[in-house]
Amino acid sequence: YEEDPYCLIISSAGHGKRVKTSEFNPRSRRAGGLIAAKFKKPLKESTTIVACRICNAADEVMLITKNGTVVKMGVDDIPAQSRTATGVVVQRLDENDFVAAVTIVSPI
């Protein structure tokens, strides 16, 4: 990567954000982990992190839902935020639907 790479974080509720990898400092095994995303109350019980992928701003991301909806967008369309932010709505979902898979598509 030419620039500082990003960690793209997508939740099952369709929220997403980019976080610079430099915000995740190395830790020892005993130190515990770092918070990558916080979810608000209505989402807290049923929301999980579906994907955490390393990418750069020139890449594209494809999101696939349980019901078969596919959305492709540029990674740079997803705002860069802090580690503890919830993120923005990347894909609006129908009731009883969730993000099932995420993949990064690099430019050729």
mmCIF file with all atom_site columns, C-alpha atoms in Angstrom:
data_model
loop_
_atom_site.group_PDB
_atom_site.id
_atom_site.type_symbol
_atom_site.label_atom_id
_atom_site.label_alt_id
_atom_site.label_comp_id
_atom_site.label_asym_id
_atom_site.label_entity_id
_atom_site.label_seq_id
_atom_site.pdbx_PDB_ins_code
_atom_site.Cartn_x
_atom_site.Cartn_y
_atom_site.Cartn_z
_atom_site.occupancy
_atom_site.B_iso_or_equiv
_atom_site.pdbx_formal_charge
_atom_site.auth_seq_id
_atom_site.auth_comp_id
_atom_site.auth_asym_id
_atom_site.auth_atom_id
_atom_site.pdbx_PDB_model_num
ATOM 1   C CA . TYR A 1 1   ? 0.000   0.000   0.000   1.00 0.00 ? 1   TYR A CA 1
ATOM 2   C CA . GLU A 1 2   ? 1.289   3.460   -0.891  1.00 0.00 ? 2   GLU A CA 1
ATOM 3   C CA . GLU A 1 3   ? -0.536  5.183   1.988   1.00 0.00 ? 3   GLU A CA 1
ATOM 4   C CA . ASP A 1 4   ? -1.490  4.159   5.508   1.00 0.00 ? 4   ASP A CA 1
ATOM 5   C CA . PRO A 1 5   ? -3.956  1.290   4.974   1.00 0.00 ? 5   PRO A CA 1
ATOM 6   C CA . TYR A 1 6   ? -7.418  1.236   6.498   1.00 0.00 ? 6   TYR A CA 1
ATOM 7   C CA . CYS A 1 7   ? -9.298  -1.391  8.421   1.00 0.00 ? 7   CYS A CA 1
ATOM 8   C CA . LEU A 1 8   ? -12.815 -1.559  6.944   1.00 0.00 ? 8   LEU A CA 1
ATOM 9   C CA . ILE A 1 9   ? -15.332 -2.647  9.587   1.00 0.00 ? 9   ILE A CA 1
ATOM 10  C CA . ILE A 1 10  ? -18.866 -3.714  8.552   1.00 0.00 ? 10  ILE A CA 1
ATOM 11  C CA . SER A 1 11  ? -21.625 -4.789  10.960  1.00 0.00 ? 11  SER A CA 1
ATOM 12  C CA . SER A 1 12  ? -24.520 -7.154  10.344  1.00 0.00 ? 12  SER A CA 1
ATOM 13  C CA . ALA A 1 13  ? -26.921 -4.172  10.697  1.00 0.00 ? 13  ALA A CA 1
ATOM 14  C CA . GLY A 1 14  ? -25.393 -2.519  7.608   1.00 0.00 ? 14  GLY A CA 1
ATOM 15  C CA . HIS A 1 15  ? -23.173 0.018   9.389   1.00 0.00 ? 15  HIS A CA 1
ATOM 16  C CA . GLY A 1 16  ? -19.618 0.556   8.248   1.00 0.00 ? 16  GLY A CA 1
ATOM 17  C CA . LYS A 1 17  ? -16.546 2.691   8.774   1.00 0.00 ? 17  LYS A CA 1
ATOM 18  C CA . ARG A 1 18  ? -12.871 2.953   7.926   1.00 0.00 ? 18  ARG A CA 1
ATOM 19  C CA . VAL A 1 19  ? -10.247 3.164   10.655  1.00 0.00 ? 19  VAL A CA 1
ATOM 20  C CA . LYS A 1 20  ? -6.555  3.781   10.002  1.00 0.00 ? 20  LYS A CA 1
ATOM 21  C CA . THR A 1 21  ? -4.560  0.718   10.968  1.00 0.00 ? 21  THR A CA 1
ATOM 22  C CA . SER A 1 22  ? -2.217  2.961   12.951  1.00 0.00 ? 22  SER A CA 1
ATOM 23  C CA . GLU A 1 23  ? -5.052  3.417   15.510  1.00 0.00 ? 23  GLU A CA 1
ATOM 24  C CA . PHE A 1 24  ? -4.682  -0.253  16.462  1.00 0.00 ? 24  PHE A CA 1
ATOM 25  C CA . ASN A 1 25  ? -1.485  -0.337  18.496  1.00 0.00 ? 25  ASN A CA 1
ATOM 26  C CA . PRO A 1 26  ? 0.300   -3.648  19.102  1.00 0.00 ? 26  PRO A CA 1
ATOM 27  C CA . ARG A 1 27  ? -0.637  -5.206  22.449  1.00 0.00 ? 27  ARG A CA 1
ATOM 28  C CA . SER A 1 28  ? 0.699   -8.062  24.505  1.00 0.00 ? 28  SER A CA 1
ATOM 29  C CA . ARG A 1 29  ? -1.367  -11.215 24.955  1.00 0.00 ? 29  ARG A CA 1
ATOM 30  C CA . ARG A 1 30  ? -2.311  -10.323 28.512  1.00 0.00 ? 30  ARG A CA 1
ATOM 31  C CA . ALA A 1 31  ? -3.307  -6.725  27.800  1.00 0.00 ? 31  ALA A CA 1
ATOM 32  C CA . GLY A 1 32  ? -6.688  -7.666  26.325  1.00 0.00 ? 32  GLY A CA 1
ATOM 33  C CA . GLY A 1 33  ? -8.098  -6.471  23.053  1.00 0.00 ? 33  GLY A CA 1
ATOM 34  C CA . LEU A 1 34  ? -9.104  -3.111  21.665  1.00 0.00 ? 34  LEU A CA 1
ATOM 35  C CA . ILE A 1 35  ? -12.636 -1.920  20.929  1.00 0.00 ? 35  ILE A CA 1
ATOM 36  C CA . ALA A 1 36  ? -13.152 -1.768  17.168  1.00 0.00 ? 36  ALA A CA 1
ATOM 37  C CA . ALA A 1 37  ? -16.804 -0.598  17.180  1.00 0.00 ? 37  ALA A CA 1
ATOM 38  C CA . LYS A 1 38  ? -19.495 0.338   19.668  1.00 0.00 ? 38  LYS A CA 1
ATOM 39  C CA . PHE A 1 39  ? -23.165 -0.322  18.962  1.00 0.00 ? 39  PHE A CA 1
ATOM 40  C CA . LYS A 1 40  ? -26.052 1.761   20.228  1.00 0.00 ? 40  LYS A CA 1
ATOM 41  C CA . LYS A 1 41  ? -28.767 0.241   22.466  1.00 0.00 ? 41  LYS A CA 1
ATOM 42  C CA . PRO A 1 42  ? -31.348 -0.931  19.864  1.00 0.00 ? 42  PRO A CA 1
ATOM 43  C CA . LEU A 1 43  ? -28.612 -2.642  17.832  1.00 0.00 ? 43  LEU A CA 1
ATOM 44  C CA . LYS A 1 44  ? -26.486 -3.929  20.694  1.00 0.00 ? 44  LYS A CA 1
ATOM 45  C CA . GLU A 1 45  ? -28.059 -7.363  21.252  1.00 0.00 ? 45  GLU A CA 1
ATOM 46  C CA . SER A 1 46  ? -28.416 -8.518  17.643  1.00 0.00 ? 46  SER A CA 1
ATOM 47  C CA . THR A 1 47  ? -25.527 -6.772  15.871  1.00 0.00 ? 47  THR A CA 1
ATOM 48  C CA . THR A 1 48  ? -22.153 -8.387  15.218  1.00 0.00 ? 48  THR A CA 1
ATOM 49  C CA . ILE A 1 49  ? -19.093 -7.419  13.214  1.00 0.00 ? 49  ILE A CA 1
ATOM 50  C CA . VAL A 1 50  ? -19.353 -9.286  9.913   1.00 0.00 ? 50  VAL A CA 1
ATOM 51  C CA . ALA A 1 51  ? -16.083 -8.152  8.362   1.00 0.00 ? 51  ALA A CA 1
ATOM 52  C CA . CYS A 1 52  ? -12.841 -6.487  9.323   1.00 0.00 ? 52  CYS A CA 1
ATOM 53  C CA . ARG A 1 53  ? -10.714 -6.178  6.181   1.00 0.00 ? 53  ARG A CA 1
ATOM 54  C CA . ILE A 1 54  ? -7.487  -4.321  5.383   1.00 0.00 ? 54  ILE A CA 1
ATOM 55  C CA . CYS A 1 55  ? -7.878  -2.074  2.327   1.00 0.00 ? 55  CYS A CA 1
ATOM 56  C CA . ASN A 1 56  ? -6.867  1.271   0.845   1.00 0.00 ? 56  ASN A CA 1
ATOM 57  C CA . ALA A 1 57  ? -8.970  4.148   -0.468  1.00 0.00 ? 57  ALA A CA 1
ATOM 58  C CA . ALA A 1 58  ? -8.686  3.012   -4.123  1.00 0.00 ? 58  ALA A CA 1
ATOM 59  C CA . ASP A 1 59  ? -10.315 -0.384  -3.431  1.00 0.00 ? 59  ASP A CA 1
ATOM 60  C CA . GLU A 1 60  ? -13.993 -1.235  -3.792  1.00 0.00 ? 60  GLU A CA 1
ATOM 61  C CA . VAL A 1 61  ? -16.171 -3.241  -1.414  1.00 0.00 ? 61  VAL A CA 1
ATOM 62  C CA . MET A 1 62  ? -19.052 -5.605  -2.167  1.00 0.00 ? 62  MET A CA 1
ATOM 63  C CA . LEU A 1 63  ? -21.690 -6.309  0.497   1.00 0.00 ? 63  LEU A CA 1
ATOM 64  C CA . ILE A 1 64  ? -24.073 -9.255  0.182   1.00 0.00 ? 64  ILE A CA 1
ATOM 65  C CA . THR A 1 65  ? -27.167 -9.685  2.350   1.00 0.00 ? 65  THR A CA 1
ATOM 66  C CA . LYS A 1 66  ? -28.953 -12.825 3.503   1.00 0.00 ? 66  LYS A CA 1
ATOM 67  C CA . ASN A 1 67  ? -31.782 -12.085 1.032   1.00 0.00 ? 67  ASN A CA 1
ATOM 68  C CA . GLY A 1 68  ? -29.326 -11.826 -1.885  1.00 0.00 ? 68  GLY A CA 1
ATOM 69  C CA . THR A 1 69  ? -28.966 -8.072  -2.363  1.00 0.00 ? 69  THR A CA 1
ATOM 70  C CA . VAL A 1 70  ? -25.508 -7.087  -3.616  1.00 0.00 ? 70  VAL A CA 1
ATOM 71  C CA . VAL A 1 71  ? -24.098 -3.555  -3.341  1.00 0.00 ? 71  VAL A CA 1
ATOM 72  C CA . LYS A 1 72  ? -20.727 -2.455  -4.728  1.00 0.00 ? 72  LYS A CA 1
ATOM 73  C CA . MET A 1 73  ? -19.174 0.867   -3.703  1.00 0.00 ? 73  MET A CA 1
ATOM 74  C CA . GLY A 1 74  ? -15.839 2.572   -3.371  1.00 0.00 ? 74  GLY A CA 1
ATOM 75  C CA . VAL A 1 75  ? -14.073 2.239   -0.042  1.00 0.00 ? 75  VAL A CA 1
ATOM 76  C CA . ASP A 1 76  ? -13.451 5.995   -0.115  1.00 0.00 ? 76  ASP A CA 1
ATOM 77  C CA . ASP A 1 77  ? -17.266 6.517   -0.051  1.00 0.00 ? 77  ASP A CA 1
ATOM 78  C CA . ILE A 1 78  ? -17.266 5.129   3.515   1.00 0.00 ? 78  ILE A CA 1
ATOM 79  C CA . PRO A 1 79  ? -16.039 7.806   5.953   1.00 0.00 ? 79  PRO A CA 1
ATOM 80  C CA . ALA A 1 80  ? -12.965 7.343   8.114   1.00 0.00 ? 80  ALA A CA 1
ATOM 81  C CA . GLN A 1 81  ? -13.894 7.432   11.809  1.00 0.00 ? 81  GLN A CA 1
ATOM 82  C CA . SER A 1 82  ? -12.453 6.607   15.209  1.00 0.00 ? 82  SER A CA 1
ATOM 83  C CA . ARG A 1 83  ? -12.236 3.062   16.557  1.00 0.00 ? 83  ARG A CA 1
ATOM 84  C CA . THR A 1 84  ? -15.146 3.489   18.969  1.00 0.00 ? 84  THR A CA 1
ATOM 85  C CA . ALA A 1 85  ? -17.620 5.081   16.518  1.00 0.00 ? 85  ALA A CA 1
ATOM 86  C CA . THR A 1 86  ? -20.663 3.073   15.369  1.00 0.00 ? 86  THR A CA 1
ATOM 87  C CA . GLY A 1 87  ? -20.174 4.026   11.723  1.00 0.00 ? 87  GLY A CA 1
ATOM 88  C CA . VAL A 1 88  ? -22.625 5.161   9.064   1.00 0.00 ? 88  VAL A CA 1
ATOM 89  C CA . VAL A 1 89  ? -25.356 3.225   7.279   1.00 0.00 ? 89  VAL A CA 1
ATOM 90  C CA . VAL A 1 90  ? -23.588 1.626   4.323   1.00 0.00 ? 90  VAL A CA 1
ATOM 91  C CA . GLN A 1 91  ? -26.522 -0.527  3.222   1.00 0.00 ? 91  GLN A CA 1
ATOM 92  C CA . ARG A 1 92  ? -30.173 -0.087  4.136   1.00 0.00 ? 92  ARG A CA 1
ATOM 93  C CA . LEU A 1 93  ? -31.698 -3.420  5.036   1.00 0.00 ? 93  LEU A CA 1
ATOM 94  C CA . ASP A 1 94  ? -35.226 -4.839  4.981   1.00 0.00 ? 94  ASP A CA 1
ATOM 95  C CA . GLU A 1 95  ? -36.692 -6.280  8.144   1.00 0.00 ? 95  GLU A CA 1
ATOM 96  C CA . ASN A 1 96  ? -35.215 -9.712  8.981   1.00 0.00 ? 96  ASN A CA 1
ATOM 97  C CA . ASP A 1 97  ? -32.287 -9.099  6.623   1.00 0.00 ? 97  ASP A CA 1
ATOM 98  C CA . PHE A 1 98  ? -28.603 -8.695  7.530   1.00 0.00 ? 98  PHE A CA 1
ATOM 99  C CA . VAL A 1 99  ? -25.207 -8.358  5.880   1.00 0.00 ? 99  VAL A CA 1
ATOM 100 C CA . ALA A 1 100 ? -23.943 -11.887 5.341   1.00 0.00 ? 100 ALA A CA 1
ATOM 101 C CA . ALA A 1 101 ? -20.683 -11.407 3.431   1.00 0.00 ? 101 ALA A CA 1
ATOM 102 C CA . VAL A 1 102 ? -18.201 -8.671  2.547   1.00 0.00 ? 102 VAL A CA 1
ATOM 103 C CA . THR A 1 103 ? -15.348 -8.768  0.070   1.00 0.00 ? 103 THR A CA 1
ATOM 104 C CA . ILE A 1 104 ? -12.739 -6.235  -1.062  1.00 0.00 ? 104 ILE A CA 1
ATOM 105 C CA . VAL A 1 105 ? -12.209 -5.772  -4.797  1.00 0.00 ? 105 VAL A CA 1
ATOM 106 C CA . SER A 1 106 ? -8.807  -4.276  -5.628  1.00 0.00 ? 106 SER A CA 1
ATOM 107 C CA . PRO A 1 107 ? -8.341  -2.279  -8.829  1.00 0.00 ? 107 PRO A CA 1
ATOM 108 C CA . ILE A 1 108 ? -6.426  -4.077  -11.545 1.00 0.00 ? 108 ILE A CA 1
#
